[in-house]
Amino acid sequence: MIVQHESPSSALATPSNHAPIGIFDSGLGGLSVLRAVRALLPHEALLYVADSQHAPYGSRDNEFITARTLAIGQWLVSQGAKALVVACNTATAEAIALARTQLSIPIIGVEPGIKPAASQSASRIAGVLATQVTLRSERFRSLIERYAADCRFICQPGHGLVEAVERCETDTPAVRALLASYIEPMLTAGADTLVLGCTHYPFLDAPIREIAGSRLTLIDTSVAIARQLERVLDANGLRAPAGELAPPARLCSTGDGAHLHRLASTLLGLNTPVEQVTIGTHPIAHGNPAAA
Ligand code: DGL
């Protein structure tokens, strides 16, 4: 079921610990992070925004991604969010630094698990699947320099994968063939670890395991992000009271919401209606789609 809403313009007062945690992604991928947050922090109210009208971000320019991140962050603050989880590696790579200067709530951002990959890889060769925007970002380069200078990373843009998950096609022959074309060269090169550097990719877990068997350890940072969120809430006195039952997660989409509803209900057992929201792009930019 889809409910339509316009975005309110006014910001609310300082949030209390009963306020929701805002989580956003370019589309459905951030549900993999929401799943981990829900499992670790069952008392927290959650407010999810899928910017499906503008997905994939991996084919957008940096200015556009920054503008959408700020606009959605501000919208979540206006809805009373007490903290923001940027559940999108691409948006974190391009926009989290600026968002931290513009938004008044704590912000946590998901990034590719380069550090855990480096600590787990025995062969010192690891594959990374992420968007082109993430792979070419300064933040990504700096993660490798800081944590994994002695490892070889085979970095593969996951062209076509976000689009497939957005269509709820998580295990079709076409998706399997695409994944095989990305993963088999990594196996041939001796990789024993695969970083899932995009929050959409954990939903492709089954076909990835089918291709790689036990030859690759998969690194997904959603559980680490949930733990980081827990630490940040505690440090700011923002944890929801443990005795209270959280309301059902509120799911919003800038698209028609049908696929968000389908994935949330089939993979997460979340049957709440999806609200269709309009969130204008931040005035710093009106981006142009650019080839990834
Ligand atoms: N889930 C986003 C990420 O983690 C996908 C980006 C996109 O829309 O291309 O990067």
Short mmCIF file of C-alpha atoms and ligand atoms in Angstrom, two decimals:
data_model
loop_
_atom_site.label_atom_id
_atom_site.label_comp_id
_atom_site.label_asym_id
_atom_site.label_seq_id
_atom_site.Cartn_x
_atom_site.Cartn_y
_atom_site.Cartn_z
CA MET A 1 0.00 0.00 0.00
CA ILE A 2 1.33 3.51 -0.86
CA VAL A 3 0.45 6.69 1.07
CA GLN A 4 1.26 10.08 -0.48
CA HIS A 5 2.85 12.92 1.53
CA GLU A 6 4.37 16.30 0.71
CA SER A 7 7.51 17.24 2.65
CA PRO A 8 6.90 19.73 5.50
CA SER A 9 9.22 22.72 5.51
CA SER A 10 9.62 23.47 9.22
CA ALA A 11 12.24 21.86 11.44
CA LEU A 12 11.22 20.42 14.81
CA ALA A 13 12.78 21.16 18.18
CA THR A 14 15.83 19.25 19.50
CA PRO A 15 14.98 15.54 19.30
CA SER A 16 14.46 13.41 22.40
CA ASN A 17 15.55 9.81 22.84
CA HIS A 18 12.06 8.72 21.69
CA ALA A 19 12.67 10.30 18.27
CA PRO A 20 13.32 8.09 15.26
CA ILE A 21 16.66 7.29 13.66
CA GLY A 22 16.70 8.47 10.05
CA ILE A 23 18.22 6.02 7.57
CA PHE A 24 18.59 6.78 3.89
CA ASP A 25 19.91 5.30 0.68
CA SER A 26 19.61 6.00 -3.03
CA GLY A 27 17.05 3.22 -3.06
CA LEU A 28 16.40 -0.17 -1.51
CA GLY A 29 19.97 -1.14 -0.52
CA GLY A 30 19.86 0.67 2.82
CA LEU A 31 17.29 -1.90 3.94
CA SER A 32 20.29 -4.19 4.56
CA VAL A 33 21.50 -1.61 7.09
CA LEU A 34 18.01 -1.10 8.54
CA ARG A 35 17.83 -4.89 9.06
CA ALA A 36 21.05 -4.82 11.13
CA VAL A 37 19.95 -1.74 13.12
CA ARG A 38 16.58 -3.32 13.88
CA ALA A 39 18.25 -6.51 15.08
CA LEU A 40 20.70 -4.71 17.39
CA LEU A 41 18.47 -1.85 18.56
CA PRO A 42 14.92 -3.24 18.69
CA HIS A 43 13.61 -0.39 20.85
CA GLU A 44 14.48 2.34 18.35
CA ALA A 45 11.91 3.95 16.05
CA LEU A 46 13.21 3.91 12.47
CA LEU A 47 12.41 6.23 9.56
CA TYR A 48 13.73 5.04 6.19
CA VAL A 49 13.96 7.05 2.97
CA ALA A 50 14.65 5.36 -0.37
CA ASP A 51 15.49 8.00 -2.97
CA SER A 52 14.32 5.61 -5.67
CA GLN A 53 13.27 8.39 -8.01
CA HIS A 54 16.98 9.24 -8.36
CA ALA A 55 18.62 5.78 -8.09
CA PRO A 56 21.21 4.75 -8.96
CA TYR A 57 23.50 7.43 -7.50
CA GLY A 58 26.44 5.56 -9.05
CA SER A 59 25.53 7.06 -12.42
CA ARG A 60 25.22 10.64 -11.08
CA ASP A 61 27.79 13.36 -10.68
CA ASN A 62 29.25 14.27 -7.30
CA GLU A 63 27.35 17.55 -7.03
CA PHE A 64 24.02 15.82 -7.52
CA ILE A 65 24.79 13.16 -4.88
CA THR A 66 25.79 15.87 -2.38
CA ALA A 67 22.65 17.88 -3.10
CA ARG A 68 20.37 14.85 -2.59
CA THR A 69 22.17 13.83 0.61
CA LEU A 70 21.73 17.30 2.12
CA ALA A 71 18.10 17.56 1.02
CA ILE A 72 17.17 14.16 2.45
CA GLY A 73 19.17 14.78 5.63
CA GLN A 74 17.32 18.07 6.16
CA TRP A 75 13.99 16.39 5.45
CA LEU A 76 14.75 13.71 8.04
CA VAL A 77 15.68 16.40 10.58
CA SER A 78 12.37 18.16 9.80
CA GLN A 79 10.63 14.86 10.58
CA GLY A 80 12.28 14.84 14.01
CA ALA A 81 15.14 12.36 13.40
CA LYS A 82 17.61 12.25 16.32
CA ALA A 83 20.46 10.73 14.28
CA LEU A 84 21.15 10.02 10.62
CA VAL A 85 22.54 6.85 9.10
CA VAL A 86 23.79 7.38 5.55
CA ALA A 87 23.16 3.80 4.44
CA CYS A 88 24.78 4.41 1.07
CA ASN A 89 28.52 4.03 0.45
CA THR A 90 28.29 6.35 -2.54
CA ALA A 91 26.63 9.18 -0.59
CA THR A 92 29.05 8.72 2.31
CA ALA A 93 32.00 8.94 -0.08
CA GLU A 94 30.83 12.16 -1.67
CA ALA A 95 28.74 14.00 0.88
CA ILE A 96 29.14 12.99 4.51
CA ALA A 97 31.82 15.57 5.31
CA LEU A 98 29.61 18.43 4.11
CA ALA A 99 26.47 16.94 5.68
CA ARG A 100 28.24 16.95 9.07
CA THR A 101 28.76 20.70 8.75
CA GLN A 102 25.12 21.35 7.72
CA LEU A 103 23.00 19.08 9.91
CA SER A 104 22.59 19.40 13.64
CA ILE A 105 22.24 15.68 14.47
CA PRO A 106 24.90 12.94 14.76
CA ILE A 107 25.65 11.30 11.39
CA ILE A 108 27.01 7.81 10.78
CA GLY A 109 27.97 6.69 7.28
CA VAL A 110 28.53 3.26 5.80
CA GLU A 111 31.86 2.67 4.02
CA PRO A 112 33.39 -0.37 2.27
CA GLY A 113 34.89 -2.83 4.77
CA ILE A 114 38.51 -2.40 3.71
CA LYS A 115 39.83 -2.69 7.27
CA PRO A 116 38.04 -5.99 8.10
CA ALA A 117 39.01 -7.37 4.67
CA ALA A 118 42.67 -6.59 5.36
CA SER A 119 42.52 -8.23 8.77
CA GLN A 120 40.79 -11.39 7.45
CA SER A 121 42.47 -12.05 4.09
CA ALA A 122 45.10 -14.79 4.23
CA SER A 123 46.11 -14.43 0.57
CA ARG A 124 46.38 -10.61 0.94
CA ILE A 125 44.29 -10.35 -2.23
CA ALA A 126 40.71 -9.11 -1.93
CA GLY A 127 38.00 -8.11 -4.34
CA VAL A 128 35.90 -4.99 -3.90
CA LEU A 129 32.52 -4.57 -5.56
CA ALA A 130 31.21 -1.01 -5.29
CA THR A 131 29.89 1.81 -7.44
CA GLN A 132 32.29 3.67 -9.70
CA VAL A 133 31.68 6.83 -7.64
CA THR A 134 32.75 5.05 -4.43
CA LEU A 135 35.80 3.46 -6.04
CA ARG A 136 37.12 6.71 -7.46
CA SER A 137 36.51 8.73 -4.26
CA GLU A 138 39.20 10.22 -2.06
CA ARG A 139 37.67 8.53 1.00
CA PHE A 140 38.06 5.10 -0.60
CA ARG A 141 41.69 5.78 -1.53
CA SER A 142 42.36 6.93 1.99
CA LEU A 143 40.73 3.78 3.51
CA ILE A 144 43.14 1.61 1.53
CA GLU A 145 46.16 3.73 2.45
CA ARG A 146 45.25 3.72 6.14
CA TYR A 147 44.25 0.12 6.68
CA ALA A 148 45.40 -2.09 3.86
CA ALA A 149 48.58 -0.85 2.24
CA ASP A 150 49.97 -4.43 2.23
CA CYS A 151 46.96 -5.92 0.41
CA ARG A 152 46.12 -6.05 -3.26
CA PHE A 153 42.56 -4.97 -4.01
CA ILE A 154 40.81 -5.91 -7.23
CA CYS A 155 38.27 -3.11 -7.55
CA GLN A 156 35.29 -3.84 -9.75
CA PRO A 157 32.44 -1.38 -10.38
CA GLY A 158 29.17 -3.30 -10.01
CA HIS A 159 27.53 -1.87 -13.13
CA GLY A 160 23.95 -3.07 -13.40
CA LEU A 161 23.67 -4.59 -9.92
CA VAL A 162 21.93 -1.67 -8.16
CA GLU A 163 19.42 -1.46 -11.00
CA ALA A 164 18.69 -5.20 -10.67
CA VAL A 165 18.07 -4.95 -6.90
CA GLU A 166 15.89 -1.86 -7.49
CA ARG A 167 13.75 -4.06 -9.76
CA CYS A 168 13.69 -6.73 -7.00
CA GLU A 169 15.64 -9.08 -9.30
CA THR A 170 18.01 -10.59 -6.79
CA ASP A 171 18.53 -14.07 -8.21
CA THR A 172 17.81 -14.22 -11.95
CA PRO A 173 20.03 -15.86 -14.61
CA ALA A 174 20.99 -12.37 -15.87
CA VAL A 175 22.09 -11.24 -12.39
CA ARG A 176 24.03 -14.47 -11.87
CA ALA A 177 25.83 -14.03 -15.21
CA LEU A 178 26.70 -10.40 -14.36
CA LEU A 179 28.00 -11.39 -10.92
CA ALA A 180 30.02 -14.26 -12.38
CA SER A 181 31.68 -11.86 -14.85
CA TYR A 182 32.77 -9.67 -11.91
CA ILE A 183 33.71 -12.37 -9.40
CA GLU A 184 35.41 -15.09 -11.46
CA PRO A 185 38.40 -12.87 -12.40
CA MET A 186 38.87 -12.13 -8.68
CA LEU A 187 38.95 -15.85 -7.89
CA THR A 188 41.41 -16.47 -10.71
CA ALA A 189 43.65 -13.73 -9.31
CA GLY A 190 43.71 -15.46 -5.91
CA ALA A 191 41.26 -13.34 -3.91
CA ASP A 192 39.93 -15.00 -0.76
CA THR A 193 37.81 -12.07 0.44
CA LEU A 194 35.11 -9.95 -1.20
CA VAL A 195 34.10 -6.54 0.11
CA LEU A 196 30.44 -5.75 -0.60
CA GLY A 197 31.00 -2.01 -0.95
CA CYS A 198 27.42 -1.08 -1.75
CA THR A 199 24.45 -1.64 0.54
CA HIS A 200 22.41 -3.13 -2.30
CA TYR A 201 24.79 -6.08 -2.68
CA PRO A 202 23.99 -8.04 0.52
CA PHE A 203 20.65 -8.79 -1.17
CA LEU A 204 22.70 -10.63 -3.84
CA ASP A 205 24.27 -12.83 -1.20
CA ALA A 206 22.71 -16.10 -2.50
CA PRO A 207 23.95 -15.89 -6.11
CA ILE A 208 27.37 -14.62 -4.92
CA ARG A 209 27.72 -17.67 -2.67
CA GLU A 210 26.59 -19.91 -5.48
CA ILE A 211 29.42 -18.57 -7.69
CA ALA A 212 32.15 -18.37 -5.06
CA GLY A 213 31.18 -21.22 -2.72
CA SER A 214 33.39 -21.03 0.35
CA ARG A 215 36.33 -19.55 -1.58
CA LEU A 216 35.45 -15.95 -0.65
CA THR A 217 34.71 -14.46 2.76
CA LEU A 218 32.06 -11.80 2.22
CA ILE A 219 32.51 -8.50 4.06
CA ASP A 220 29.31 -6.55 4.71
CA THR A 221 29.60 -3.62 7.11
CA SER A 222 25.94 -3.30 8.11
CA VAL A 223 26.38 -4.95 11.51
CA ALA A 224 29.44 -2.76 12.24
CA ILE A 225 27.38 0.32 11.33
CA ALA A 226 24.61 -0.72 13.72
CA ARG A 227 27.21 -1.08 16.50
CA GLN A 228 28.70 2.32 15.65
CA LEU A 229 25.20 3.82 15.78
CA GLU A 230 24.67 2.26 19.21
CA ARG A 231 27.92 3.87 20.48
CA VAL A 232 26.96 7.27 19.04
CA LEU A 233 23.45 7.15 20.56
CA ASP A 234 24.94 6.24 23.95
CA ALA A 235 27.57 8.98 23.74
CA ASN A 236 24.84 11.55 23.05
CA GLY A 237 22.29 10.23 25.57
CA LEU A 238 19.91 9.42 22.71
CA ARG A 239 19.17 5.69 23.26
CA ALA A 240 15.45 4.85 23.34
CA PRO A 241 14.29 3.51 26.73
CA ALA A 242 14.76 -0.28 26.77
CA GLY A 243 11.36 -1.04 28.28
CA GLU A 244 9.38 0.49 25.43
CA LEU A 245 8.21 -1.19 22.28
CA ALA A 246 9.34 0.59 19.09
CA PRO A 247 6.62 1.57 16.62
CA PRO A 248 6.79 -0.20 13.23
CA ALA A 249 9.52 1.23 10.99
CA ARG A 250 8.24 4.10 8.82
CA LEU A 251 9.18 3.49 5.17
CA CYS A 252 9.24 6.38 2.67
CA SER A 253 10.11 6.50 -1.01
CA THR A 254 10.58 9.30 -3.51
CA GLY A 255 9.51 6.79 -6.16
CA ASP A 256 6.25 4.88 -6.29
CA GLY A 257 7.32 2.70 -3.36
CA ALA A 258 6.08 -0.60 -4.83
CA HIS A 259 9.49 -2.30 -4.89
CA LEU A 260 10.44 -0.90 -1.48
CA HIS A 261 7.29 -2.48 -0.08
CA ARG A 262 8.00 -5.77 -1.87
CA LEU A 263 11.62 -6.09 -0.70
CA ALA A 264 10.84 -4.94 2.86
CA SER A 265 8.00 -7.43 3.19
CA THR A 266 9.65 -10.42 1.52
CA LEU A 267 13.19 -10.07 2.88
CA LEU A 268 12.64 -8.25 6.18
CA GLY A 269 9.08 -9.25 7.07
CA LEU A 270 8.17 -5.54 7.29
CA ASN A 271 4.63 -5.15 6.07
CA THR A 272 4.09 -1.48 6.86
CA PRO A 273 2.68 0.75 4.09
CA VAL A 274 5.20 2.81 2.12
CA GLU A 275 4.69 6.60 2.16
CA GLN A 276 5.41 8.37 -1.11
CA VAL A 277 7.31 11.59 -0.31
CA THR A 278 8.45 14.59 -2.32
CA ILE A 279 11.86 15.92 -1.32
CA GLY A 280 13.17 18.76 -3.48
CA THR A 281 16.85 18.80 -4.40
CA HIS A 282 19.05 21.03 -2.23
CA PRO A 283 19.76 24.40 -3.92
CA ILE A 284 23.54 23.83 -4.04
CA ALA A 285 23.09 21.84 -7.23
CA HIS A 286 20.80 20.35 -9.79
CA GLY A 287 22.94 17.50 -11.02
CA ASN A 288 23.16 15.94 -14.40
CA PRO A 289 23.22 12.24 -14.88
CA ALA A 290 26.76 11.34 -15.80
CA ALA A 291 28.19 8.06 -16.94
CA ALA A 292 29.55 6.03 -14.04
N1 DGL B 1 23.35 1.52 -1.92
C1 DGL B 1 24.20 2.48 -2.59
C2 DGL B 1 25.64 2.34 -2.09
O1 DGL B 1 25.87 1.76 -1.05
C3 DGL B 1 23.99 2.37 -4.07
C4 DGL B 1 24.48 3.52 -4.85
C5 DGL B 1 23.75 3.72 -6.13
O2 DGL B 1 22.58 4.08 -6.10
O3 DGL B 1 24.39 3.57 -7.19
O4 DGL B 1 26.57 2.84 -2.70
#
